[in-house]
mmCIF file of C-alpha atoms in Angstrom:
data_model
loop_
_atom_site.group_PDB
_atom_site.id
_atom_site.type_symbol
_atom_site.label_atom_id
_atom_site.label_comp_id
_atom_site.label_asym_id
_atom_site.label_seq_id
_atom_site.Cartn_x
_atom_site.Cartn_y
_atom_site.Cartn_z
ATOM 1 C CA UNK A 1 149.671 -223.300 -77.314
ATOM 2 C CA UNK A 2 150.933 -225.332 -74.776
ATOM 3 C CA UNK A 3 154.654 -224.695 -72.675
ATOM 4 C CA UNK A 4 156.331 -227.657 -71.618
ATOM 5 C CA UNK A 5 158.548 -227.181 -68.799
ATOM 6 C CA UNK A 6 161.274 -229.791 -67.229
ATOM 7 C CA UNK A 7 164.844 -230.069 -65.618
ATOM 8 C CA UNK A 8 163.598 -229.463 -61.832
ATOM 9 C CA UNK A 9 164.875 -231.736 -59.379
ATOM 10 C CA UNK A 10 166.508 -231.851 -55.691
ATOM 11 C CA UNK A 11 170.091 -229.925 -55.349
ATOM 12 C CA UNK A 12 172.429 -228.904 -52.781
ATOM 13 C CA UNK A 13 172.976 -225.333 -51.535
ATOM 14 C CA UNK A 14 175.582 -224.317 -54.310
ATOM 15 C CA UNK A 15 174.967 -226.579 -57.086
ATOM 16 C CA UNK A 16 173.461 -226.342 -60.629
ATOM 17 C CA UNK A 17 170.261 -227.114 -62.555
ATOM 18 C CA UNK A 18 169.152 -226.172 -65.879
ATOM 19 C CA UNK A 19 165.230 -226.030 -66.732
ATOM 20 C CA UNK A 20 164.117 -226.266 -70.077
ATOM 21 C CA UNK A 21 160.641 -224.690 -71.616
ATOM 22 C CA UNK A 22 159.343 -225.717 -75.363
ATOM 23 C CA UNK A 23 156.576 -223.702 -76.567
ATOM 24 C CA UNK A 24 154.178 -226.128 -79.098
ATOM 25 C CA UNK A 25 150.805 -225.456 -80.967
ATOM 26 C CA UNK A 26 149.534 -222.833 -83.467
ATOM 27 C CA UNK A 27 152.408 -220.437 -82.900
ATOM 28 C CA UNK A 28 153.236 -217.770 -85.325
ATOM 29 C CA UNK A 29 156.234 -216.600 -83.341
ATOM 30 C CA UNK A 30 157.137 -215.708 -79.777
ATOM 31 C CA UNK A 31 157.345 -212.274 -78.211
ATOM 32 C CA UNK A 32 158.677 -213.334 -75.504
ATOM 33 C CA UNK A 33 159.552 -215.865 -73.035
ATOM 34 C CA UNK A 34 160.432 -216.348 -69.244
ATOM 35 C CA UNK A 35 160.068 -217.777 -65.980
ATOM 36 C CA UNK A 36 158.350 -216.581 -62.627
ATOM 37 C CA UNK A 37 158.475 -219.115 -59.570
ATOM 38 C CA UNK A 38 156.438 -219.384 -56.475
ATOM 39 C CA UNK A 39 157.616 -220.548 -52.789
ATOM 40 C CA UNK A 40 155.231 -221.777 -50.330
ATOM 41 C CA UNK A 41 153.214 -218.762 -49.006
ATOM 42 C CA UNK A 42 154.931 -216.527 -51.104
ATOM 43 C CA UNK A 43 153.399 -214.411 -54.349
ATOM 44 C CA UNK A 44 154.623 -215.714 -57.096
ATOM 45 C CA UNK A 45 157.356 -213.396 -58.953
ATOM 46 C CA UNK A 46 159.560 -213.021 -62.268
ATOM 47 C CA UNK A 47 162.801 -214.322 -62.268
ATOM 48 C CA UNK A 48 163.590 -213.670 -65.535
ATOM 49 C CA UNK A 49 162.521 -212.836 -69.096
ATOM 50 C CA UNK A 50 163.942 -212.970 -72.590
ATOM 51 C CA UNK A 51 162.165 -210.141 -74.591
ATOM 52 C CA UNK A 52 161.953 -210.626 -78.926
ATOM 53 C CA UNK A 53 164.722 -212.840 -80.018
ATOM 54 C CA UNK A 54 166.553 -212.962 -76.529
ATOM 55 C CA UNK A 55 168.593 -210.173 -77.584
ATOM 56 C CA UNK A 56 167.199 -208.554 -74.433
ATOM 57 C CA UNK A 57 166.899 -209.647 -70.995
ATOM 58 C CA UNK A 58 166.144 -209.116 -67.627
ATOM 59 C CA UNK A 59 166.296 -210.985 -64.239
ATOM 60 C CA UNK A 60 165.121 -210.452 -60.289
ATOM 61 C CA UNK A 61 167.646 -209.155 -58.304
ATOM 62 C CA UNK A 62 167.594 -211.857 -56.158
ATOM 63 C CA UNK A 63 168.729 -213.923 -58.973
ATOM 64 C CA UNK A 64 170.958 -211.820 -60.590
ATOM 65 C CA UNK A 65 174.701 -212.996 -61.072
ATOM 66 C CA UNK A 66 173.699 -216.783 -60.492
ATOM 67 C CA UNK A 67 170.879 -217.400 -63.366
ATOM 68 C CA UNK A 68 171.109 -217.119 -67.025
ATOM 69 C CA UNK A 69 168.047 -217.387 -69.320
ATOM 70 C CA UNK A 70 168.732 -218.443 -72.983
ATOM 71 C CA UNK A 71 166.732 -219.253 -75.661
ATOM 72 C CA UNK A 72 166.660 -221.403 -79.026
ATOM 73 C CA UNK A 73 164.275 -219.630 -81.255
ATOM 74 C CA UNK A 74 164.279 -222.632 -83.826
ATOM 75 C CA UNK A 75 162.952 -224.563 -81.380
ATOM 76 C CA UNK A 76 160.528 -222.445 -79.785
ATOM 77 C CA UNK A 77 162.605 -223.644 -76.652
ATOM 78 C CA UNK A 78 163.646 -221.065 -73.186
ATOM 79 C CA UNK A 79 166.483 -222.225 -70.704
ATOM 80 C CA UNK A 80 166.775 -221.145 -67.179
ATOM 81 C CA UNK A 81 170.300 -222.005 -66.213
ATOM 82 C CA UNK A 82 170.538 -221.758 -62.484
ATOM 83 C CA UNK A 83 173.798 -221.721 -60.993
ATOM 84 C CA UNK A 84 175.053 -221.084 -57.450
ATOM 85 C CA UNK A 85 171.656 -222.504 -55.598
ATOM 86 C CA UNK A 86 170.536 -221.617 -52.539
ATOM 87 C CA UNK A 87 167.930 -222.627 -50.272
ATOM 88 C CA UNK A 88 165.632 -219.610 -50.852
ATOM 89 C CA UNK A 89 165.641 -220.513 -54.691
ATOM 90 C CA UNK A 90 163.132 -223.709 -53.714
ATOM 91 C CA UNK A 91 160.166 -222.886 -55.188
ATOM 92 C CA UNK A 92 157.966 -224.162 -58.237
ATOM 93 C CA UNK A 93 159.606 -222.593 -61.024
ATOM 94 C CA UNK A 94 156.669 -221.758 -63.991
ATOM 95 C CA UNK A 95 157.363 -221.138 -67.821
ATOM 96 C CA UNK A 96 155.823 -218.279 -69.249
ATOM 97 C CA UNK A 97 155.462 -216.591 -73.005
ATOM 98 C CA UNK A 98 153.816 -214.188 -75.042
ATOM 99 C CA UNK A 99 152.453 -215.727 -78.354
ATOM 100 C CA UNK A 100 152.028 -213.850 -81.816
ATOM 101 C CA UNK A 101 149.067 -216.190 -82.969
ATOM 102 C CA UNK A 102 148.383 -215.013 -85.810
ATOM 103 C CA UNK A 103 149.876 -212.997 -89.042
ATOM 104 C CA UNK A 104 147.512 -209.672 -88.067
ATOM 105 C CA UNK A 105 150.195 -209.869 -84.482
ATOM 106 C CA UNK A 106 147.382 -210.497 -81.858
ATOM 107 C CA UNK A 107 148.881 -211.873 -78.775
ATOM 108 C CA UNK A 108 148.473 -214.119 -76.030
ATOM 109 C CA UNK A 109 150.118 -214.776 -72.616
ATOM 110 C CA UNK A 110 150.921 -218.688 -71.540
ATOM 111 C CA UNK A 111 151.941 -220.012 -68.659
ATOM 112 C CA UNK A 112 152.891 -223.734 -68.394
ATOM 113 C CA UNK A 113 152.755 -226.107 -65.545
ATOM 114 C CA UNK A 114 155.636 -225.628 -62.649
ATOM 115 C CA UNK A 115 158.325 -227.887 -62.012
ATOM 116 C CA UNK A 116 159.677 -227.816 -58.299
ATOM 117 C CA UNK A 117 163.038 -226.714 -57.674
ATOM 118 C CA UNK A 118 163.938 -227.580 -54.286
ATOM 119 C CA UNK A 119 167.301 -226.400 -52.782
ATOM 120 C CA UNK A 120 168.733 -228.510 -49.758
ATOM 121 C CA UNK A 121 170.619 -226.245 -46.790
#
């Protein structure tokens, strides 16, 4: 399974960017999906998670208010829209999912590579 992340880019404090995660290989459906992001000498933490279908979700605190994840379950696809930027968001934003990978419902965890985020003051 491989998770195929996109969207970063450079932004001002207060603008907008939208990542984008597609999920491809031997998948027999997703648990769930998210993203976790890491700054420079920082851990690296969840920012948010869609959980089943997307019916449930749950975001940092930090975050909360400004980011919205979505997802398109026909398309194996997660969005992180990320509104309201501020410098503190920069970090290298990571996609993340739980796998069902086969019909008897064993699972694995994914991560794909980061894309930077990088919020200007």
């Amino acid at each position: 399974v491989q998770l195929q992340a996109s969207g970063g880019g450079l932004v001002k404090s207060g603008g907008s960017l939208r990542l984008s995660c597609v999920a491809s290989g031997s998948i027999f459906a997703i648990a769930t999906m998210g993203w976790y992001r890491q700054a420079p000498g920082k851990q690296r933490e969840l920012v948010a998670s869609s959980i089943t279908t997307g019916a449930i979700t749950d975001y940092a605190d930090s975050v909360k208010g400004r980011f919205t994840i979505s997802r398109d379950n026909a398309k194996n696809t997660v969005y992180l829209q990320m509104n309201n930027l501020k410098p503190e968001d920069t970090a290298v934003y990571y996609c993340s999912s739980t796998v069902v990978v086969s019909a008897s419902g064993a699972m694995k965890n994914y991560m794909g590579q980061g894309t930077q985020v990088t919020v200007s003051s």
